[in-house]
DNA sequence: CGTATTTCAGCTTCACTGATATAC
DNA sequence: CGTATATCAGTGGAGCTGAAATAC
C-alpha cells in the first residue's frame, strides 16, 4: 500500500456535487441500516409516514406524495401488507383503486421506525450544531424546491 | 389525478437524510448529464482529475485516492484507454502494477470536462449565494471527514 | 374512445463481493 | 508463506420503462 492519504486532487476537491453525493451516501447508509434492524426500508417508512400524515390514499396518490415510483410502491405495499402494517381494499367509488390504510400495528411500527431514524440521524449529523443543521436543511430545501425541475 | 401537491408528511419532512438524498440525486443527475454529453462519466472524471493532480499511479493507488472500487476502476480505465486519454503500462519495479498515465489528449479532455462540470454545478447550486455555497461545502466536508467511518 | 390505476417483467446504473492469476 | 495487484463474474438495491389487464 503506497497511496492511502486523504488528499484529493484540486479539480475534484472543487466538485461540491461529488462531496454532496458522498455525504448523502454515508448518511443514507447509516439511516437505512437503522431501519433494516427493524425489518424496514426507506420506501416503507415513507409510505407509513405519509399514511400517518394524510390518511388513507390510493397507491397512485401515495406514489405522487412520496415520489416513489408506482412500480416500487407495489413492492413496498406488498411487504407492509404481509407484515400487517397496512390493509388494501378496493375503492367502492372507483374500483380501479386500492385504498391503503394504516393498521394499529402499522402505527406502532411507524413510531418505532421514527424513533430509530431520529437517533440514526442525530448520529449522522452529530458534527453539526443545531443551528448549522437548520441552515443545511434550509439550503437543501431551497435547492430542492427552486431547482425542482432539474 | 387527485393528489399531486407538494406537501410532505410531518414525519418525512423532518428527515434531513431524505432531503439530502433527494438533492444529491438531483445534482448528481445534472452533473452526470453534462459529462455524458462529452462521453464521460463521474468515475472517469475523477480518475483524470486525480492523475492530473498527483501524476501517474497504479490502479490500486487511484482506487484509494478516488474511493472508486478496484473493480469499477478497471472499467473506467478501459474506457479511458480506449479513448486514448490514458496509457497503462506494467511497472518495471513491481510487475503486478499497471502505471496509469495521462496523455495529452486526456489532459485536453479533462479541461473540457472540468469546464462543463463547473457550468453544470453553477446551475445546480444557483439558488445559493457564494458564501452559502461555501458554508454548505464546509459543513459537508465536516460530515465526510469527522464521520468518515460511518 | 382516451385516460387512470395496479401489476408484472425487465432494464440500467452503481457500489460492492468473491474468486482467480500473477507477482512481490 | 502471506499479501498486493489487476481482472472478471456476479450480486443486490434503486430508479425507472413498457406493456398488460382492468376500470373509469
GROMACS .gro file of C-alpha atoms (C1' of nucleotides) in nm:
model
  348
    1UNK     CA    1   0.000   0.000   0.000
    2UNK     CA    2   0.152   0.329  -0.100
    3UNK     CA    3  -0.124   0.581  -0.151
    4UNK     CA    4  -0.383   0.598   0.122
    5UNK     CA    5  -0.386   0.961   0.227
    6UNK     CA    6  -0.696   1.165   0.217
    7UNK     CA    7  -0.571   1.421  -0.026
    8UNK     CA    8  -0.798   1.484  -0.316
    9UNK     CA    9  -0.699   1.632  -0.648
   10UNK     CA   10  -0.772   2.005  -0.675
   11UNK     CA   11  -1.015   1.960  -0.959
   12UNK     CA   12  -1.207   1.703  -0.760
   13UNK     CA   13  -1.199   1.898  -0.437
   14UNK     CA   14  -1.394   2.177  -0.602
   15UNK     CA   15  -1.677   1.949  -0.701
   16UNK     CA   16  -1.942   2.022  -0.442
   17UNK     CA   17  -2.163   1.778  -0.628
   18UNK     CA   18  -1.923   1.494  -0.559
   19UNK     CA   19  -1.895   1.586  -0.195
   20UNK     CA   20  -2.271   1.607  -0.170
   21UNK     CA   21  -2.310   1.264  -0.322
   22UNK     CA   22  -2.055   1.114  -0.088
   23UNK     CA   23  -2.214   1.256   0.223
   24UNK     CA   24  -2.559   1.159   0.107
   25UNK     CA   25  -2.442   0.805   0.056
   26UNK     CA   26  -2.290   0.790   0.404
   27UNK     CA   27  -2.596   0.928   0.572
   28UNK     CA   28  -2.832   0.716   0.368
   29UNK     CA   29  -2.641   0.407   0.458
   30UNK     CA   30  -2.649   0.490   0.823
   31UNK     CA   31  -3.021   0.555   0.831
   32UNK     CA   32  -3.101   0.259   0.609
   33UNK     CA   33  -2.911   0.034   0.848
   34UNK     CA   34  -3.119   0.164   1.137
   35UNK     CA   35  -3.439   0.082   0.951
   36UNK     CA   36  -3.311  -0.256   0.847
   37UNK     CA   37  -3.264  -0.370   1.207
   38UNK     CA   38  -3.639  -0.324   1.238
   39UNK     CA   39  -3.709  -0.503   0.913
   40UNK     CA   40  -3.799  -0.196   0.713
   41UNK     CA   41  -3.656   0.015   0.435
   42UNK     CA   42  -3.680   0.380   0.332
   43UNK     CA   43  -3.973   0.332   0.099
   44UNK     CA   44  -4.176   0.155   0.362
   45UNK     CA   45  -4.106   0.426   0.613
   46UNK     CA   46  -4.205   0.694   0.365
   47UNK     CA   47  -4.533   0.517   0.295
   48UNK     CA   48  -4.617   0.469   0.662
   49UNK     CA   49  -4.529   0.829   0.744
   50UNK     CA   50  -4.740   0.957   0.457
   51UNK     CA   51  -5.039   0.747   0.556
   52UNK     CA   52  -4.997   0.873   0.909
   53UNK     CA   53  -4.980   1.234   0.795
   54UNK     CA   54  -5.255   1.235   0.536
   55UNK     CA   55  -5.475   0.937   0.600
   56UNK     CA   56  -5.581   0.659   0.362
   57UNK     CA   57  -5.495   0.703  -0.003
   58UNK     CA   58  -5.469   0.511  -0.328
   59UNK     CA   59  -5.139   0.366  -0.438
   60UNK     CA   60  -5.108   0.624  -0.713
   61UNK     CA   61  -5.173   0.901  -0.464
   62UNK     CA   62  -4.908   0.765  -0.234
   63UNK     CA   63  -4.667   0.746  -0.526
   64UNK     CA   64  -4.716   1.112  -0.604
   65UNK     CA   65  -4.681   1.228  -0.248
   66UNK     CA   66  -4.376   1.023  -0.167
   67UNK     CA   67  -4.211   1.040  -0.508
   68UNK     CA   68  -4.185   0.666  -0.504
   69UNK     CA   69  -4.233   0.504  -0.841
   70UNK     CA   70  -4.568   0.331  -0.891
   71UNK     CA   71  -4.381   0.012  -0.957
   72UNK     CA   72  -4.177   0.024  -0.640
   73UNK     CA   73  -4.489   0.119  -0.446
   74UNK     CA   74  -4.635  -0.220  -0.532
   75UNK     CA   75  -4.339  -0.394  -0.369
   76UNK     CA   76  -4.338  -0.168  -0.065
   77UNK     CA   77  -4.708  -0.220  -0.003
   78UNK     CA   78  -4.683  -0.594  -0.053
   79UNK     CA   79  -4.429  -0.607   0.226
   80UNK     CA   80  -4.626  -0.379   0.452
   81UNK     CA   81  -4.945  -0.570   0.397
   82UNK     CA   82  -4.778  -0.904   0.460
   83UNK     CA   83  -4.649  -0.767   0.789
   84UNK     CA   84  -4.997  -0.644   0.881
   85UNK     CA   85  -4.893  -0.279   0.885
   86UNK     CA   86  -5.139  -0.168   0.619
   87UNK     CA   87  -5.452  -0.304   0.460
   88UNK     CA   88  -5.554  -0.263   0.098
   89UNK     CA   89  -5.910  -0.275  -0.021
   90UNK     CA   90  -6.074  -0.187  -0.348
   91UNK     CA   91  -6.230   0.160  -0.350
   92UNK     CA   92  -6.605   0.118  -0.385
   93UNK     CA   93  -6.635   0.452  -0.566
   94UNK     CA   94  -6.358   0.380  -0.816
   95UNK     CA   95  -6.285   0.013  -0.847
   96UNK     CA   96  -5.951   0.072  -1.021
   97UNK     CA   97  -5.810   0.192  -0.692
   98UNK     CA   98  -5.681   0.025  -0.383
   99UNK     CA   99  -5.739   0.228  -0.073
  100UNK     CA  100  -5.441   0.181   0.153
  101UNK     CA  101  -5.490   0.228   0.523
  102UNK     CA  102  -5.265   0.217   0.829
  103UNK     CA  103  -5.340  -0.051   1.085
  104UNK     CA  104  -5.282  -0.010   1.456
  105UNK     CA  105  -4.984  -0.239   1.424
  106UNK     CA  106  -4.858  -0.020   1.139
  107UNK     CA  107  -4.891   0.289   1.351
  108UNK     CA  108  -4.696   0.128   1.632
  109UNK     CA  109  -4.434   0.012   1.385
  110UNK     CA  110  -4.405   0.363   1.244
  111UNK     CA  111  -4.341   0.502   1.591
  112UNK     CA  112  -4.056   0.258   1.636
  113UNK     CA  113  -3.910   0.339   1.296
  114UNK     CA  114  -3.935   0.712   1.357
  115UNK     CA  115  -3.753   0.680   1.688
  116UNK     CA  116  -3.477   0.470   1.531
  117UNK     CA  117  -3.445   0.715   1.244
  118UNK     CA  118  -3.427   1.013   1.474
  119UNK     CA  119  -3.142   0.853   1.658
  120UNK     CA  120  -2.958   0.745   1.343
  121UNK     CA  121  -2.994   1.093   1.206
  122UNK     CA  122  -2.870   1.258   1.519
  123UNK     CA  123  -2.561   1.041   1.491
  124UNK     CA  124  -2.512   1.109   1.124
  125UNK     CA  125  -2.533   1.485   1.168
  126UNK     CA  126  -2.356   1.495   1.504
  127UNK     CA  127  -2.066   1.705   1.372
  128UNK     CA  128  -2.308   1.991   1.307
  129UNK     CA  129  -2.459   2.217   1.570
  130UNK     CA  130  -2.832   2.259   1.587
  131UNK     CA  131  -2.831   2.590   1.407
  132UNK     CA  132  -2.594   2.456   1.143
  133UNK     CA  133  -2.825   2.166   1.078
  134UNK     CA  134  -3.107   2.416   1.040
  135UNK     CA  135  -2.902   2.614   0.791
  136UNK     CA  136  -2.815   2.299   0.600
  137UNK     CA  137  -3.175   2.192   0.587
  138UNK     CA  138  -3.286   2.536   0.469
  139UNK     CA  139  -3.032   2.538   0.190
  140UNK     CA  140  -3.125   2.189   0.082
  141UNK     CA  141  -3.491   2.285   0.077
  142UNK     CA  142  -3.417   2.579  -0.147
  143UNK     CA  143  -3.214   2.361  -0.381
  144UNK     CA  144  -3.490   2.105  -0.396
  145UNK     CA  145  -3.777   2.346  -0.443
  146UNK     CA  146  -3.637   2.618  -0.664
  147UNK     CA  147  -3.449   2.378  -0.880
  148UNK     CA  148  -3.727   2.124  -0.868
  149UNK     CA  149  -3.740   2.066  -1.242
  150UNK     CA  150  -3.370   1.984  -1.251
  151UNK     CA  151  -5.523   1.263  -1.058
  152UNK     CA  152  -5.622   1.374  -0.712
  153UNK     CA  153  -5.310   1.405  -0.501
  154UNK     CA  154  -5.027   1.596  -0.657
  155UNK     CA  155  -4.944   1.866  -0.408
  156UNK     CA  156  -4.601   1.910  -0.267
  157UNK     CA  157  -4.698   1.858   0.091
  158UNK     CA  158  -4.493   1.605   0.273
  159UNK     CA  159  -4.594   1.420   0.585
  160UNK     CA  160  -4.456   1.575   0.903
  161UNK     CA  161  -4.253   1.269   0.993
  162UNK     CA  162  -4.094   1.270   0.649
  163UNK     CA  163  -4.035   1.643   0.642
  164UNK     CA  164  -3.808   1.615   0.942
  165UNK     CA  165  -3.584   1.363   0.776
  166UNK     CA  166  -3.282   1.566   0.672
  167UNK     CA  167  -3.132   1.246   0.540
  168UNK     CA  168  -3.414   1.208   0.293
  169UNK     CA  169  -3.385   1.567   0.180
  170UNK     CA  170  -3.012   1.527   0.143
  171UNK     CA  171  -3.056   1.217  -0.070
  172UNK     CA  172  -3.309   1.390  -0.292
  173UNK     CA  173  -3.092   1.692  -0.353
  174UNK     CA  174  -2.786   1.478  -0.410
  175UNK     CA  175  -2.975   1.279  -0.670
  176UNK     CA  176  -3.087   1.594  -0.850
  177UNK     CA  177  -2.745   1.748  -0.854
  178UNK     CA  178  -2.575   1.423  -0.948
  179UNK     CA  179  -2.811   1.378  -1.235
  180UNK     CA  180  -2.747   1.726  -1.361
  181UNK     CA  181  -2.370   1.696  -1.349
  182UNK     CA  182  -2.374   1.342  -1.488
  183UNK     CA  183  -2.574   1.466  -1.784
  184UNK     CA  184  -2.315   1.734  -1.850
  185UNK     CA  185  -2.039   1.475  -1.851
  186UNK     CA  186  -2.237   1.240  -2.067
  187UNK     CA  187  -2.265   1.491  -2.348
  188UNK     CA  188  -1.886   1.470  -2.364
  189UNK     CA  189  -1.886   1.092  -2.348
  190UNK     CA  190  -1.764   1.066  -1.991
  191UNK     CA  191  -1.895   0.968  -1.652
  192UNK     CA  192  -1.816   1.063  -1.293
  193UNK     CA  193  -1.563   0.790  -1.237
  194UNK     CA  194  -1.370   0.879  -1.547
  195UNK     CA  195  -1.359   1.242  -1.448
  196UNK     CA  196  -1.238   1.153  -1.100
  197UNK     CA  197  -0.960   0.939  -1.245
  198UNK     CA  198  -0.847   1.206  -1.489
  199UNK     CA  199  -0.856   1.477  -1.223
  200UNK     CA  200  -0.657   1.261  -0.982
  201UNK     CA  201  -0.395   1.178  -1.241
  202UNK     CA  202  -0.375   1.546  -1.321
  203UNK     CA  203  -0.335   1.639  -0.957
  204UNK     CA  204  -0.094   1.369  -0.843
  205UNK     CA  205   0.072   1.229  -1.150
  206UNK     CA  206   0.095   0.866  -1.265
  207UNK     CA  207  -0.020   0.599  -1.024
  208UNK     CA  208  -0.116   0.235  -1.007
  209UNK     CA  209  -0.479   0.131  -1.038
  210UNK     CA  210  -0.491   0.039  -0.673
  211UNK     CA  211  -0.348   0.378  -0.579
  212UNK     CA  212  -0.607   0.551  -0.790
  213UNK     CA  213  -0.878   0.343  -0.626
  214UNK     CA  214  -0.770   0.459  -0.282
  215UNK     CA  215  -0.743   0.821  -0.374
  216UNK     CA  216  -1.072   0.842  -0.558
  217UNK     CA  217  -1.268   0.599  -0.343
  218UNK     CA  218  -1.363   0.416  -0.658
  219UNK     CA  219  -1.384   0.042  -0.617
  220UNK     CA  220  -1.094  -0.152  -0.768
  221UNK     CA  221  -1.343  -0.337  -0.979
  222UNK     CA  222  -1.504  -0.026  -1.122
  223UNK     CA  223  -1.161   0.123  -1.176
  224UNK     CA  224  -1.091  -0.148  -1.430
  225UNK     CA  225  -1.392  -0.047  -1.632
  226UNK     CA  226  -1.319   0.323  -1.607
  227UNK     CA  227  -0.961   0.278  -1.720
  228UNK     CA  228  -1.060   0.050  -2.004
  229UNK     CA  229  -1.280   0.326  -2.139
  230UNK     CA  230  -1.021   0.595  -2.088
  231UNK     CA  231  -0.751   0.388  -2.251
  232UNK     CA  232  -0.969   0.301  -2.548
  233UNK     CA  233  -1.032   0.673  -2.595
  234UNK     CA  234  -0.661   0.746  -2.576
  235UNK     CA  235  -0.695   0.957  -2.262
  236UNK     CA  236  -0.462   0.743  -2.051
  237UNK     CA  237  -0.198   0.480  -2.112
  238UNK     CA  238  -0.133   0.178  -1.894
  239UNK     CA  239   0.200   0.004  -1.876
  240UNK     CA  240   0.341  -0.256  -1.644
  241UNK     CA  241   0.556  -0.110  -1.367
  242UNK     CA  242   0.912  -0.233  -1.422
  243UNK     CA  243   0.984  -0.219  -1.049
  244UNK     CA  244   0.673  -0.412  -0.948
  245UNK     CA  245   0.528  -0.610  -1.230
  246UNK     CA  246   0.196  -0.660  -1.054
  247UNK     CA  247   0.116  -0.298  -1.113
  248UNK     CA  248  -0.007  -0.101  -1.408
  249UNK     CA  249   0.121   0.251  -1.410
  250UNK     CA  250  -0.154   0.474  -1.539
  251UNK     CA  251  -0.057   0.798  -1.702
  252UNK     CA  252  -0.244   1.090  -1.852
  253UNK     CA  253  -0.193   1.154  -2.222
  254UNK     CA  254  -0.200   1.497  -2.381
  255UNK     CA  255  -0.538   1.408  -2.526
  256UNK     CA  256  -0.651   1.307  -2.179
  257UNK     CA  257  -0.538   1.637  -2.035
  258UNK     CA  258  -0.727   1.826  -2.302
  259UNK     CA  259  -1.032   1.610  -2.242
  260UNK     CA  260  -1.011   1.677  -1.870
  261UNK     CA  261  -1.008   2.052  -1.933
  262UNK     CA  262  -1.328   2.019  -2.132
  263UNK     CA  263  -1.491   1.805  -1.867
  264UNK     CA  264  -1.390   2.042  -1.590
  265UNK     CA  265  -1.539   2.337  -1.775
  266UNK     CA  266  -1.863   2.151  -1.839
  267UNK     CA  267  -1.880   2.041  -1.477
  268UNK     CA  268  -1.818   2.391  -1.348
  269UNK     CA  269  -2.107   2.517  -1.550
  270UNK     CA  270  -2.340   2.235  -1.455
  271UNK     CA  271  -2.253   2.288  -1.094
  272UNK     CA  272  -2.310   2.659  -1.109
  273UNK     CA  273  -2.656   2.584  -1.245
  274UNK     CA  274  -2.730   2.320  -0.986
  275UNK     CA  275  -2.633   2.543  -0.696
  276UNK     CA  276  -2.766   2.864  -0.844
  277UNK     CA  277  -3.022   2.917  -0.567
  278UNK     CA  278  -2.738   2.960  -0.319
  279UNK     CA  279  -2.518   3.264  -0.285
  280UNK     CA  280  -2.142   3.224  -0.299
  281UNK     CA  281  -2.100   3.240   0.075
  282UNK     CA  282  -2.385   3.000   0.127
  283UNK     CA  283  -2.224   2.753  -0.106
  284UNK     CA  284  -1.903   2.790   0.093
  285UNK     CA  285  -2.094   2.721   0.413
  286UNK     CA  286  -2.261   2.419   0.260
  287UNK     CA  287  -1.932   2.284   0.138
  288UNK     CA  288  -1.768   2.335   0.476
  289UNK     CA  289  -2.048   2.151   0.654
  290UNK     CA  290  -2.038   1.866   0.407
  291UNK     CA  291  -1.663   1.838   0.450
  292UNK     CA  292  -1.702   1.810   0.824
  293UNK     CA  293  -1.968   1.545   0.787
  294UNK     CA  294  -1.749   1.349   0.550
  295UNK     CA  295  -1.427   1.376   0.746
  296UNK     CA  296  -1.533   1.354   1.107
  297UNK     CA  297  -1.787   1.089   1.040
  298UNK     CA  298  -1.567   0.918   0.786
  299UNK     CA  299  -1.603   0.571   0.932
  300UNK     CA  300  -1.981   0.596   0.923
  301DC     C1'  301  -6.254   0.647  -2.733
  302DG     C1'  302  -5.884   0.823  -2.424
  303DT     C1'  303  -5.721   0.817  -1.956
  304DA     C1'  304  -5.610   0.635  -1.480
  305DT     C1'  305  -5.485   0.255  -1.172
  306DT     C1'  306  -5.246  -0.157  -1.044
  307DT     C1'  307  -4.932  -0.504  -1.155
  308DC     C1'  308  -4.553  -0.752  -1.364
  309DA     C1'  309  -4.134  -0.816  -1.615
  310DG     C1'  310  -3.733  -0.624  -1.728
  311DC     C1'  311  -3.358  -0.281  -1.783
  312DT     C1'  312  -2.967   0.031  -1.625
  313DT     C1'  313  -2.654   0.212  -1.317
  314DC     C1'  314  -2.399   0.187  -0.904
  315DA     C1'  315  -2.146   0.003  -0.520
  316DC     C1'  316  -1.979  -0.394  -0.389
  317DT     C1'  317  -1.825  -0.910  -0.317
  318DG     C1'  318  -1.575  -1.334  -0.436
  319DA     C1'  319  -1.269  -1.577  -0.689
  320DT     C1'  320  -0.876  -1.606  -0.988
  321DA     C1'  321  -0.399  -1.547  -1.167
  322DT     C1'  322   0.003  -1.320  -1.103
  323DA     C1'  323   0.378  -1.105  -0.861
  324DC     C1'  324   0.600  -0.949  -0.455
  325DC     C1'  325   0.409  -1.841   0.318
  326DG     C1'  326   0.107  -1.422   0.342
  327DT     C1'  327  -0.001  -1.008   0.099
  328DA     C1'  328  -0.087  -0.685  -0.300
  329DT     C1'  329  -0.242  -0.614  -0.769
  330DA     C1'  330  -0.542  -0.647  -1.170
  331DT     C1'  331  -0.926  -0.871  -1.366
  332DC     C1'  332  -1.369  -1.090  -1.425
  333DA     C1'  333  -1.816  -1.266  -1.292
  334DG     C1'  334  -2.184  -1.188  -1.042
  335DT     C1'  335  -2.497  -0.990  -0.659
  336DG     C1'  336  -2.836  -0.666  -0.473
  337DG     C1'  337  -3.066  -0.241  -0.432
  338DA     C1'  338  -3.265   0.170  -0.650
  339DG     C1'  339  -3.486   0.407  -1.003
  340DC     C1'  340  -3.707   0.365  -1.399
  341DT     C1'  341  -3.964   0.185  -1.853
  342DG     C1'  342  -4.310  -0.074  -2.119
  343DA     C1'  343  -4.682  -0.342  -2.152
  344DA     C1'  344  -5.077  -0.570  -1.980
  345DA     C1'  345  -5.545  -0.600  -1.751
  346DT     C1'  346  -5.899  -0.354  -1.557
  347DA     C1'  347  -6.199   0.034  -1.470
  348DC     C1'  348  -6.341   0.499  -1.535
   0.00000   0.00000   0.00000
